Short mmCIF file of C-alpha atoms in Angstrom, two decimals:
data_model
loop_
_atom_site.label_atom_id
_atom_site.label_comp_id
_atom_site.label_asym_id
_atom_site.label_seq_id
_atom_site.Cartn_x
_atom_site.Cartn_y
_atom_site.Cartn_z
CA MET A 178 77.31 70.81 124.38
CA ALA A 179 76.61 72.28 127.82
CA SER A 180 73.06 72.13 129.09
CA PRO A 181 71.48 75.57 129.18
CA PHE A 182 69.71 74.70 132.38
CA LEU A 183 72.64 74.61 134.81
CA PHE A 184 72.47 76.78 137.90
CA TYR A 185 75.35 78.94 139.01
CA SER A 186 76.55 77.70 142.36
CA GLU A 187 79.90 77.17 144.01
CA MET A 188 79.50 73.42 143.74
CA VAL A 189 78.94 73.57 140.02
CA VAL A 190 81.82 76.00 139.57
CA GLU A 191 84.13 73.52 141.23
CA GLU A 192 82.92 70.68 139.07
CA LYS A 193 82.45 72.42 135.74
CA GLY A 194 84.93 75.24 136.04
CA LYS A 195 84.02 78.68 134.69
CA ASN A 196 82.03 79.90 131.75
CA ILE A 197 83.73 82.49 129.53
CA LYS A 198 81.89 84.51 126.89
CA LEU A 199 83.72 85.95 123.88
CA VAL A 200 82.55 88.64 121.48
CA LEU A 201 84.19 88.32 118.07
CA GLU A 202 84.61 90.24 114.83
CA TYR A 203 85.83 88.38 111.77
CA ASP A 204 86.35 88.68 108.06
CA GLY A 205 84.90 85.42 106.74
CA ASN A 206 86.57 85.68 103.35
CA ALA A 207 89.42 83.25 104.04
CA TYR A 208 87.37 80.76 106.08
CA HIS A 209 85.18 77.79 105.44
CA GLY A 210 82.61 79.30 107.80
CA TRP A 211 82.33 79.22 111.58
CA GLN A 212 82.04 75.48 112.12
CA ARG A 213 85.01 73.20 112.70
CA GLN A 214 85.27 70.70 109.81
CA LYS A 215 87.93 68.15 108.99
CA GLY A 216 90.45 69.47 106.49
CA GLU A 217 88.92 72.96 106.32
CA ILE A 218 90.04 76.20 107.96
CA SER A 219 87.24 77.46 110.20
CA ILE A 220 86.93 80.24 112.74
CA GLN A 221 85.80 77.82 115.44
CA GLY A 222 88.75 75.52 114.70
CA ILE A 223 91.32 78.30 114.98
CA LEU A 224 89.82 79.71 118.18
CA GLU A 225 89.47 76.33 119.90
CA ASP A 226 93.08 75.48 119.08
CA LYS A 227 94.46 78.84 120.25
CA ILE A 228 92.46 78.71 123.49
CA GLY A 229 94.07 75.28 123.96
CA VAL A 230 97.52 76.81 123.48
CA ILE A 231 96.77 79.35 126.23
CA THR A 232 94.84 77.23 128.74
CA GLY A 233 96.47 73.87 128.06
CA LYS A 234 93.18 72.31 127.00
CA ARG A 235 91.40 72.72 123.67
CA ALA A 236 88.08 74.47 124.22
CA LYS A 237 84.66 73.38 122.97
CA LEU A 238 83.11 76.60 121.71
CA ILE A 239 79.36 77.21 121.55
CA ALA A 240 78.44 80.03 119.14
CA SER A 241 75.19 81.98 118.82
CA GLY A 242 74.93 80.28 115.44
CA ARG A 243 77.09 79.13 112.56
CA THR A 244 78.07 81.53 109.83
CA ASP A 245 78.60 80.06 106.37
CA SER A 246 81.73 80.11 104.25
CA GLY A 247 82.59 83.72 103.32
CA VAL A 248 80.08 85.28 105.74
CA HIS A 249 81.43 87.94 108.13
CA ALA A 250 80.72 88.91 111.73
CA LEU A 251 80.71 92.37 113.25
CA HIS A 252 79.51 90.85 116.53
CA GLN A 253 79.47 87.09 117.00
CA VAL A 254 79.12 85.65 120.51
CA CYS A 255 80.42 82.34 121.77
CA ASN A 256 81.15 80.75 125.13
CA PHE A 257 83.12 77.84 126.59
CA LEU A 258 83.60 76.08 129.90
CA THR A 259 87.11 76.05 131.28
CA LYS A 260 89.01 75.24 134.46
CA THR A 261 91.80 77.69 133.66
CA ASN A 262 92.71 80.38 136.18
CA ILE A 263 93.80 82.76 133.44
CA ASP A 264 91.52 85.80 133.70
CA PRO A 265 89.39 86.82 130.69
CA GLY A 266 91.39 90.03 130.09
CA SER A 267 94.64 88.10 129.70
CA LEU A 268 92.91 85.45 127.63
CA LYS A 269 91.64 88.16 125.25
CA LYS A 270 95.13 89.63 124.89
CA GLY A 271 96.70 86.23 124.36
CA LEU A 272 94.13 85.18 121.78
CA ASN A 273 94.46 88.42 119.84
CA ALA A 274 98.22 87.85 119.73
CA LEU A 275 97.82 84.25 118.48
CA THR A 276 94.90 84.49 116.04
CA PRO A 277 95.32 85.82 112.48
CA PRO A 278 94.48 89.51 111.88
CA ASP A 279 91.14 88.69 110.26
CA ILE A 280 89.78 87.44 113.61
CA LEU A 281 89.43 89.89 116.52
CA ILE A 282 88.38 89.11 120.08
CA LYS A 283 86.55 92.29 121.12
CA GLU A 284 85.51 91.16 124.57
CA ALA A 285 86.08 88.26 126.98
CA LYS A 286 84.32 87.94 130.33
CA TYR A 287 82.99 85.52 132.92
CA VAL A 288 79.30 84.72 132.64
CA PRO A 289 77.07 82.50 134.80
CA LEU A 290 77.27 78.80 134.00
CA SER A 291 73.68 79.01 132.78
CA PHE A 292 74.73 81.26 129.87
CA HIS A 293 74.62 79.44 126.55
CA ALA A 294 75.58 81.51 123.47
CA ARG A 295 72.95 79.80 121.33
CA TYR A 296 70.06 78.93 123.64
CA SER A 297 70.25 82.11 125.73
CA ALA A 298 70.08 84.41 122.68
CA LYS A 299 66.88 86.51 122.50
CA SER A 300 67.52 87.76 118.98
CA LYS A 301 70.15 87.92 116.27
CA THR A 302 70.67 90.66 113.72
CA TYR A 303 72.07 90.20 110.24
CA GLU A 304 73.00 92.94 107.81
CA TYR A 305 73.27 92.38 104.06
CA ARG A 306 75.23 94.92 102.00
CA ILE A 307 74.60 95.54 98.31
CA LEU A 308 76.71 97.86 96.15
CA ASN A 309 74.02 99.28 93.89
CA ARG A 310 75.70 101.25 91.15
CA ARG A 311 77.05 100.50 87.71
CA GLU A 312 80.74 100.49 88.58
CA PRO A 313 82.06 97.84 90.96
CA ASN A 314 84.54 98.81 93.70
CA VAL A 315 87.69 96.81 94.28
CA PHE A 316 87.77 97.56 98.02
CA LEU A 317 84.23 96.29 98.56
CA ARG A 318 84.51 93.12 96.49
CA HIS A 319 84.66 90.86 99.55
CA TYR A 320 82.11 92.88 101.56
CA THR A 321 79.20 93.61 99.23
CA TRP A 322 77.13 92.03 96.48
CA HIS A 323 77.53 94.18 93.39
CA VAL A 324 74.13 94.68 91.71
CA PRO A 325 74.56 97.07 88.76
CA GLN A 326 70.83 97.51 87.91
CA LYS A 327 69.18 100.36 89.82
CA LEU A 328 67.07 98.86 92.64
CA HIS A 329 63.67 100.27 93.59
CA MET A 330 63.95 101.00 97.31
CA ALA A 331 60.23 101.59 97.98
CA LYS A 332 59.25 98.22 96.52
CA MET A 333 61.94 96.44 98.52
CA ARG A 334 60.71 98.20 101.68
CA GLU A 335 57.19 96.91 101.02
CA CYS A 336 58.49 93.34 100.91
CA LEU A 337 60.57 93.83 104.02
CA SER A 338 57.67 95.16 106.09
CA ALA A 339 55.60 92.17 105.04
CA LEU A 340 58.27 89.94 106.57
CA GLN A 341 57.92 91.52 110.01
CA GLY A 342 56.01 89.46 112.56
CA ARG A 343 55.56 85.73 113.03
CA HIS A 344 55.76 83.68 109.82
CA ASP A 345 56.52 80.26 108.45
CA PHE A 346 59.69 81.01 106.46
CA SER A 347 59.89 77.66 104.64
CA SER A 348 60.03 79.43 101.25
CA PHE A 349 63.34 80.98 102.26
CA ARG A 350 64.95 77.98 103.91
CA SER A 351 67.61 75.98 102.07
CA THR A 352 67.37 72.22 102.11
CA GLY A 353 69.69 70.20 104.28
CA SER A 354 68.67 72.07 107.41
CA GLY A 355 66.72 69.29 109.10
CA ILE A 356 63.06 69.28 109.99
CA SER A 357 62.94 71.87 112.77
CA ASN A 358 60.06 74.29 113.14
CA PRO A 359 60.23 76.84 110.26
CA VAL A 360 58.29 79.52 112.15
CA ARG A 361 60.30 82.54 113.24
CA THR A 362 59.47 86.01 114.52
CA MET A 363 60.99 88.78 112.43
CA ILE A 364 61.37 91.71 114.81
CA LEU A 365 62.72 94.12 112.23
CA ALA A 366 63.36 94.06 108.48
CA GLU A 367 64.35 97.28 106.79
CA CYS A 368 66.71 98.76 104.23
CA HIS A 369 68.79 101.91 104.07
CA LEU A 370 70.54 103.53 101.15
CA SER A 371 73.88 104.95 102.30
CA ARG A 372 76.24 107.22 100.42
CA ASN A 373 78.32 105.59 97.69
CA GLY A 374 75.33 103.54 96.57
CA ILE A 375 75.51 100.97 99.37
CA ILE A 376 72.18 99.47 100.39
CA ARG A 377 72.09 97.87 103.85
CA ILE A 378 69.27 95.43 104.52
CA VAL A 379 68.90 94.70 108.21
CA PHE A 380 67.05 91.74 109.73
CA GLU A 381 66.47 91.09 113.41
CA ALA A 382 64.70 87.86 114.38
CA ASP A 383 64.44 85.39 117.22
CA GLY A 384 66.20 82.93 114.94
CA PHE A 385 67.06 82.27 111.31
CA LEU A 386 66.66 79.19 109.13
CA ARG A 387 69.47 77.92 106.90
CA HIS A 388 70.43 80.57 104.27
CA MET A 389 67.25 82.45 105.17
CA VAL A 390 68.74 85.95 104.88
CA ARG A 391 70.51 85.22 101.59
CA ASN A 392 67.39 83.60 100.12
CA ILE A 393 65.24 86.58 101.16
CA VAL A 394 67.77 89.09 99.79
CA GLY A 395 68.08 87.21 96.49
CA THR A 396 64.30 87.37 96.07
CA ILE A 397 63.98 90.99 97.21
CA VAL A 398 66.59 92.03 94.66
CA GLN A 399 64.39 90.44 91.99
CA VAL A 400 61.60 92.74 93.18
CA GLY A 401 63.92 95.77 93.33
CA SER A 402 65.15 95.20 89.79
CA GLY A 403 61.61 94.74 88.45
CA LYS A 404 61.94 91.06 87.62
CA ILE A 405 59.00 90.15 89.87
CA GLU A 406 56.28 92.24 91.52
CA VAL A 407 55.75 92.90 95.24
CA GLU A 408 52.58 90.77 95.08
CA LYS A 409 54.61 87.85 93.79
CA PHE A 410 56.97 88.21 96.74
CA LEU A 411 54.04 88.05 99.17
CA GLU A 412 52.79 84.93 97.41
CA ILE A 413 56.22 83.34 97.75
CA LEU A 414 56.27 84.00 101.49
CA GLN A 415 52.81 82.44 101.85
CA ALA A 416 53.62 79.46 99.63
CA ARG A 417 56.03 77.89 102.17
CA ASP A 418 57.86 76.32 99.28
CA ARG A 419 61.57 76.93 98.58
CA GLN A 420 61.05 76.23 94.86
CA LYS A 421 59.16 79.51 94.51
CA ALA A 422 61.80 81.92 95.82
CA GLY A 423 64.63 83.62 93.93
CA PRO A 424 68.28 82.57 93.94
CA LYS A 425 70.42 82.84 97.07
CA ALA A 426 72.40 86.11 97.38
CA PRO A 427 76.19 85.57 97.58
CA ALA A 428 77.88 85.07 100.96
CA GLN A 429 80.28 88.01 100.88
CA GLY A 430 77.56 90.63 101.47
CA LEU A 431 76.34 89.06 104.72
CA PHE A 432 77.35 90.18 108.22
CA LEU A 433 76.18 88.84 111.58
CA SER A 434 75.95 92.21 113.30
CA MET A 435 74.44 91.66 116.76
CA VAL A 436 73.24 89.01 119.20
CA ARG A 437 70.98 90.10 122.05
CA TYR A 438 70.56 88.20 125.33
CA MET B 1030 108.95 106.47 76.99
CA ALA B 1031 107.02 108.80 74.70
CA SER B 1032 108.17 112.38 74.44
CA PRO B 1033 105.66 114.74 76.00
CA PHE B 1034 106.28 117.24 73.23
CA LEU B 1035 104.67 115.43 70.31
CA PHE B 1036 102.00 117.22 68.34
CA TYR B 1037 98.75 115.59 67.42
CA SER B 1038 98.58 115.36 63.64
CA GLU B 1039 97.42 112.81 61.12
CA MET B 1040 100.99 112.06 60.17
CA VAL B 1041 101.96 111.27 63.74
CA VAL B 1042 98.83 109.17 64.24
CA GLU B 1043 99.78 107.06 61.28
CA GLU B 1044 103.29 106.58 62.53
CA LYS B 1045 102.73 106.26 66.27
CA GLY B 1046 99.19 104.92 66.35
CA LYS B 1047 96.80 106.18 69.03
CA ASN B 1048 97.21 107.23 72.61
CA ILE B 1049 94.83 105.63 75.11
CA LYS B 1050 94.37 106.86 78.66
CA LEU B 1051 93.17 104.54 81.43
CA VAL B 1052 91.82 105.46 84.85
CA LEU B 1053 92.34 102.69 87.38
CA GLU B 1054 91.28 101.69 90.87
CA TYR B 1055 93.26 98.97 92.63
CA ASP B 1056 93.72 97.25 95.94
CA GLY B 1057 97.51 97.16 96.34
CA ASN B 1058 97.49 94.52 99.04
CA ALA B 1059 98.43 91.55 96.84
CA TYR B 1060 100.91 93.44 94.63
CA HIS B 1061 104.53 94.33 94.68
CA GLY B 1062 103.57 97.88 93.75
CA TRP B 1063 102.80 99.47 90.40
CA GLN B 1064 106.09 98.90 88.64
CA ARG B 1065 106.86 95.84 86.57
CA GLN B 1066 109.71 93.89 88.17
CA LYS B 1067 111.17 90.54 87.33
CA GLY B 1068 109.70 87.72 89.43
CA GLU B 1069 107.21 89.99 91.22
CA ILE B 1070 103.48 90.46 90.62
CA SER B 1071 102.87 94.11 89.77
CA ILE B 1072 99.84 96.07 88.57
CA GLN B 1073 101.77 97.39 85.57
CA GLY B 1074 102.88 93.87 84.66
CA ILE B 1075 99.36 92.44 84.75
CA LEU B 1076 97.86 95.32 82.75
CA GLU B 1077 100.59 95.32 80.09
CA ASP B 1078 100.18 91.57 79.60
CA LYS B 1079 96.38 91.70 79.42
CA ILE B 1080 96.43 94.62 76.96
CA GLY B 1081 98.75 92.41 74.93
CA VAL B 1082 96.22 89.59 75.00
CA ILE B 1083 93.55 91.95 73.64
CA THR B 1084 95.53 93.99 71.10
CA GLY B 1085 98.09 91.37 70.11
CA LYS B 1086 100.98 93.51 71.32
CA ARG B 1087 102.13 93.99 74.91
CA ALA B 1088 101.67 97.62 75.89
CA LYS B 1089 104.24 99.91 77.47
CA LEU B 1090 102.28 101.72 80.16
CA ILE B 1091 103.19 105.16 81.47
CA ALA B 1092 101.64 105.88 84.89
CA SER B 1093 101.23 109.21 86.69
CA GLY B 1094 103.68 107.76 89.18
CA ARG B 1095 104.61 104.48 90.82
CA THR B 1096 102.79 103.28 93.87
CA ASP B 1097 104.78 101.15 96.33
CA SER B 1098 104.07 97.61 97.44
CA GLY B 1099 100.76 97.51 99.37
CA VAL B 1100 99.73 101.05 98.39
CA HIS B 1101 96.25 101.44 96.85
CA ALA B 1102 94.74 103.63 94.16
CA LEU B 1103 91.28 105.15 94.03
CA HIS B 1104 92.27 106.99 90.85
CA GLN B 1105 95.50 106.15 89.07
CA VAL B 1106 96.04 107.34 85.51
CA CYS B 1107 98.17 105.72 82.84
CA ASN B 1108 98.46 105.84 79.05
CA PHE B 1109 99.94 103.81 76.23
CA LEU B 1110 100.50 104.11 72.49
CA THR B 1111 98.86 101.48 70.33
CA LYS B 1112 98.05 100.71 66.72
CA THR B 1113 95.02 98.60 67.60
CA ASN B 1114 91.65 99.44 66.09
CA ILE B 1115 89.81 98.13 69.15
CA ASP B 1116 87.88 101.09 70.58
CA PRO B 1117 88.54 102.18 74.18
CA GLY B 1118 85.09 101.07 75.38
CA SER B 1119 85.66 97.51 74.22
CA LEU B 1120 89.20 97.58 75.56
CA LYS B 1121 87.86 98.58 78.99
CA LYS B 1122 85.31 95.75 78.97
CA GLY B 1123 87.88 93.22 77.82
CA LEU B 1124 90.45 94.30 80.40
CA ASN B 1125 87.92 94.19 83.24
CA ALA B 1126 87.04 90.65 82.19
CA LEU B 1127 90.71 89.58 82.11
CA THR B 1128 92.23 91.35 85.12
CA PRO B 1129 91.78 90.05 88.70
CA PRO B 1130 88.95 91.61 90.76
CA ASP B 1131 91.37 93.77 92.75
CA ILE B 1132 92.13 95.86 89.65
CA LEU B 1133 89.36 97.88 88.01
CA ILE B 1134 89.55 99.90 84.79
CA LYS B 1135 87.16 102.77 85.48
CA GLU B 1136 87.70 104.63 82.24
CA ALA B 1137 89.45 104.20 78.88
CA LYS B 1138 89.54 106.88 76.20
CA TYR B 1139 91.55 108.33 73.33
CA VAL B 1140 93.72 111.31 74.24
CA PRO B 1141 95.99 113.47 72.06
CA LEU B 1142 99.41 111.97 71.39
CA SER B 1143 100.87 114.80 73.47
CA PHE B 1144 99.22 113.42 76.63
CA HIS B 1145 101.73 111.82 78.99
CA ALA B 1146 100.31 110.42 82.25
CA ARG B 1147 103.37 111.52 84.20
CA TYR B 1148 104.64 114.69 82.53
CA SER B 1149 101.21 116.14 81.78
CA ALA B 1150 100.02 115.83 85.39
CA LYS B 1151 99.40 119.20 87.11
CA SER B 1152 98.95 117.71 90.57
CA LYS B 1153 98.51 114.43 92.39
CA THR B 1154 96.49 113.80 95.54
CA TYR B 1155 97.25 111.15 98.14
CA GLU B 1156 95.06 110.22 101.06
CA TYR B 1157 96.41 108.47 104.16
CA ARG B 1158 93.92 106.68 106.43
CA ILE B 1159 94.52 106.07 110.13
CA LEU B 1160 92.19 104.06 112.36
CA ASN B 1161 92.52 106.03 115.58
CA ARG B 1162 90.81 104.08 118.33
CA ARG B 1163 91.83 101.43 120.80
CA GLU B 1164 90.24 98.45 119.08
CA PRO B 1165 91.50 97.43 115.67
CA ASN B 1166 89.00 96.48 112.95
CA VAL B 1167 89.45 93.33 110.92
CA PHE B 1168 87.80 94.82 107.81
CA LEU B 1169 90.14 97.81 107.75
CA ARG B 1170 93.39 95.93 108.39
CA HIS B 1171 94.56 96.28 104.77
CA TYR B 1172 93.23 99.84 104.36
CA THR B 1173 94.27 101.79 107.45
CA TRP B 1174 97.16 102.19 109.86
CA HIS B 1175 95.86 101.32 113.32
CA VAL B 1176 97.12 103.88 115.86
CA PRO B 1177 95.57 103.09 119.27
CA GLN B 1178 96.80 106.22 121.13
CA LYS B 1179 94.41 109.16 120.86
CA LEU B 1180 95.83 111.64 118.32
CA HIS B 1181 95.62 115.40 118.83
CA MET B 1182 93.95 116.70 115.67
CA ALA B 1183 94.67 120.42 116.23
CA LYS B 1184 98.40 119.83 116.58
CA MET B 1185 98.46 117.67 113.47
CA ARG B 1186 96.58 120.38 111.57
CA GLU B 1187 99.23 122.93 112.59
CA CYS B 1188 101.94 120.74 111.08
CA LEU B 1189 99.94 120.14 107.93
CA SER B 1190 99.34 123.83 107.30
CA ALA B 1191 103.05 124.49 107.69
CA LEU B 1192 103.65 122.05 104.83
CA GLN B 1193 101.51 124.03 102.39
CA GLY B 1194 103.42 126.11 99.86
CA ARG B 1195 106.80 125.64 98.22
CA HIS B 1196 109.35 123.73 100.31
CA ASP B 1197 112.47 121.60 100.10
CA PHE B 1198 111.07 118.27 101.36
CA SER B 1199 114.44 116.50 101.73
CA SER B 1200 113.66 115.64 105.38
CA PHE B 1201 110.77 113.50 104.20
CA ARG B 1202 112.42 111.82 101.23
CA SER B 1203 113.65 108.24 101.48
CA THR B 1204 117.09 107.43 100.13
CA GLY B 1205 117.45 105.58 96.87
CA SER B 1206 115.37 108.13 95.03
CA GLY B 1207 118.14 109.71 92.99
CA ILE B 1208 119.32 113.28 93.13
CA SER B 1209 116.36 115.10 91.59
CA ASN B 1210 115.23 118.47 92.85
CA PRO B 1211 113.65 118.01 96.32
CA VAL B 1212 111.52 121.16 96.05
CA ARG B 1213 107.79 120.61 95.67
CA THR B 1214 104.70 122.77 95.97
CA MET B 1215 102.18 121.44 98.45
CA ILE B 1216 98.81 122.77 97.27
CA LEU B 1217 96.80 121.30 100.12
CA ALA B 1218 97.56 119.35 103.30
CA GLU B 1219 94.73 118.75 105.74
CA CYS B 1220 93.16 116.14 107.97
CA HIS B 1221 89.61 115.11 108.71
CA LEU B 1222 88.22 112.93 111.47
CA SER B 1223 85.39 110.77 110.12
CA ARG B 1224 82.95 108.62 112.03
CA ASN B 1225 84.32 105.31 113.36
CA GLY B 1226 87.56 107.01 114.37
CA ILE B 1227 89.08 107.15 110.90
CA ILE B 1228 91.43 110.07 110.27
CA ARG B 1229 92.01 110.95 106.62
CA ILE B 1230 95.08 113.02 105.86
CA VAL B 1231 94.94 114.50 102.37
CA PHE B 1232 97.92 115.87 100.42
CA GLU B 1233 97.78 117.53 97.02
CA ALA B 1234 101.10 118.57 95.45
CA ASP B 1235 102.68 119.15 92.06
CA GLY B 1236 104.78 116.08 92.79
CA PHE B 1237 105.94 113.81 95.59
CA LEU B 1238 109.40 112.52 96.54
CA ARG B 1239 110.00 108.87 97.37
CA HIS B 1240 107.94 107.79 100.43
CA MET B 1241 107.24 111.48 101.12
CA VAL B 1242 103.63 111.02 102.27
CA ARG B 1243 104.44 108.05 104.50
CA ASN B 1244 107.43 109.83 106.03
CA ILE B 1245 105.34 112.95 106.71
CA VAL B 1246 102.49 110.90 108.21
CA GLY B 1247 104.87 108.91 110.42
CA THR B 1248 106.27 112.16 111.81
CA ILE B 1249 102.89 113.87 112.17
CA VAL B 1250 101.60 110.90 114.17
CA GLN B 1251 104.52 111.46 116.55
CA VAL B 1252 103.23 115.01 117.02
CA GLY B 1253 99.63 113.85 117.40
CA SER B 1254 100.54 111.32 120.06
CA GLY B 1255 102.63 113.85 121.99
CA LYS B 1256 106.00 112.23 121.34
CA ILE B 1257 107.35 115.40 119.71
CA GLU B 1258 106.11 119.00 119.67
CA VAL B 1259 104.80 121.00 116.70
CA GLU B 1260 107.94 123.19 116.88
CA LYS B 1261 110.10 120.10 116.48
CA PHE B 1262 108.11 119.17 113.36
CA LEU B 1263 108.77 122.61 111.86
CA GLU B 1264 112.49 122.22 112.65
CA ILE B 1265 112.50 118.85 110.90
CA LEU B 1266 110.95 120.35 107.75
CA GLN B 1267 113.57 123.13 107.74
CA ALA B 1268 116.48 120.78 108.46
CA ARG B 1269 116.29 119.13 105.00
CA ASP B 1270 117.74 116.00 106.58
CA ARG B 1271 115.96 112.62 106.50
CA GLN B 1272 117.72 111.53 109.70
CA LYS B 1273 115.60 114.00 111.68
CA ALA B 1274 112.13 112.79 110.71
CA GLY B 1275 110.02 110.06 112.30
CA PRO B 1276 109.57 106.51 110.99
CA LYS B 1277 107.73 105.84 107.73
CA ALA B 1278 104.01 105.08 108.13
CA PRO B 1279 102.99 101.64 106.80
CA ALA B 1280 101.95 101.22 103.16
CA GLN B 1281 98.44 99.86 103.67
CA GLY B 1282 96.98 103.23 104.79
CA LEU B 1283 98.03 105.05 101.61
CA PHE B 1284 95.77 105.73 98.61
CA LEU B 1285 96.56 107.61 95.42
CA SER B 1286 93.21 109.38 95.14
CA MET B 1287 93.42 111.80 92.22
CA VAL B 1288 95.60 113.03 89.36
CA ARG B 1289 94.77 116.36 87.78
CA TYR B 1290 95.78 117.40 84.26
#
């Protein structure tokens, strides 16, 4: 992984090559998540291989963060160091010709060597989509969580505003995510009811713990459907204990929608 | 196929059983169209088999019309005669549990024996969706035709209004559709530009010839992109000659959206 502390100078360019940033959109349905894994089809794996086909050397991609199996991206950012002379515009065209139609390279450009898709990120935004009506919809089956019980928007909004600010989010972190600091700053957490009964829950934070959005959404839906009270939700947040929270919402409703630098 | 001229009477009910109407939504992407065909996966085939599992006898489904391979339905109607005593509500539940998630039974109810999904239809409505912007969208790849050149809406509207009324649509009929009367009444033909650059072209008619909507859309897109003039389009309609029209638009943008009785 490249150090985030490199300075952009001619000398470094000669040694390290160039730094190229990609902005991606992908449908996560067919993939075992972002991260390259042996024997699994991943978005990172496909992109690194196809960049290798174009540049002659397999890339090592750094993403703003991993997305799990079945999770989508409207705007994922990654970068890689390369010595190729192929300009970013041609690289974008070539990659879009070589990658499957469920992965789209929206942008490719040179960035300073100091740019690191993960460490340079100021905030990330996730959007979770719920289809909240009795009937399911075949066209949304891979892109929403179908919740047939009517959800109480005002109660869910109360929970979401309580999440804003700096908190220890341990109650909403899945195990297996190491021992890193569980404190994050939630810049924005709100929900919108669109036409056709689609509820969009939007979260912007300086970082997210493992499965944090899906664990929060699973618990908020319990509030919305009347299974637990708003007060209980606030207790869960304060408890810093994963055992207290509701079940994890399914992957297919989750979209990484923005990364700010 | 049931005669459309049966009368609903106790005697007939005893003999013929009951007539059940289904309203369906399906994602056509994985199917070889509506019609049952040997060695191909079809929507009709799956439904007839699953009705058989529930009632003990494979159904013979009559649809409002066939949809081609890759074409979707927001509202398809079919019916079948059955002697089962299972009520339509339970049948709907059972079918939704047995069919794959890309087929949804939205409604099931008893109708008079005289009801025939095809012959009783007063009009059908198709909607064609075009993604008209430079960038494609991975989530719409199975549900729109991506046309990157900016389309001229006013010119396309001129063509569409010329289609309204009673016309011989031979110029827009694909071969292999038999020698039936090519005259149809187009009740409505209009287009709307939605947010995100999606153009919806809506057609309501008393009937459609083979590939008629896709052939019309393919030709109208030639007008919209400036390849041919509106006058040329009107000549094509009057020529009653398939050789004159533009190429057929791809299947994945087409939705059967309503059937009126």
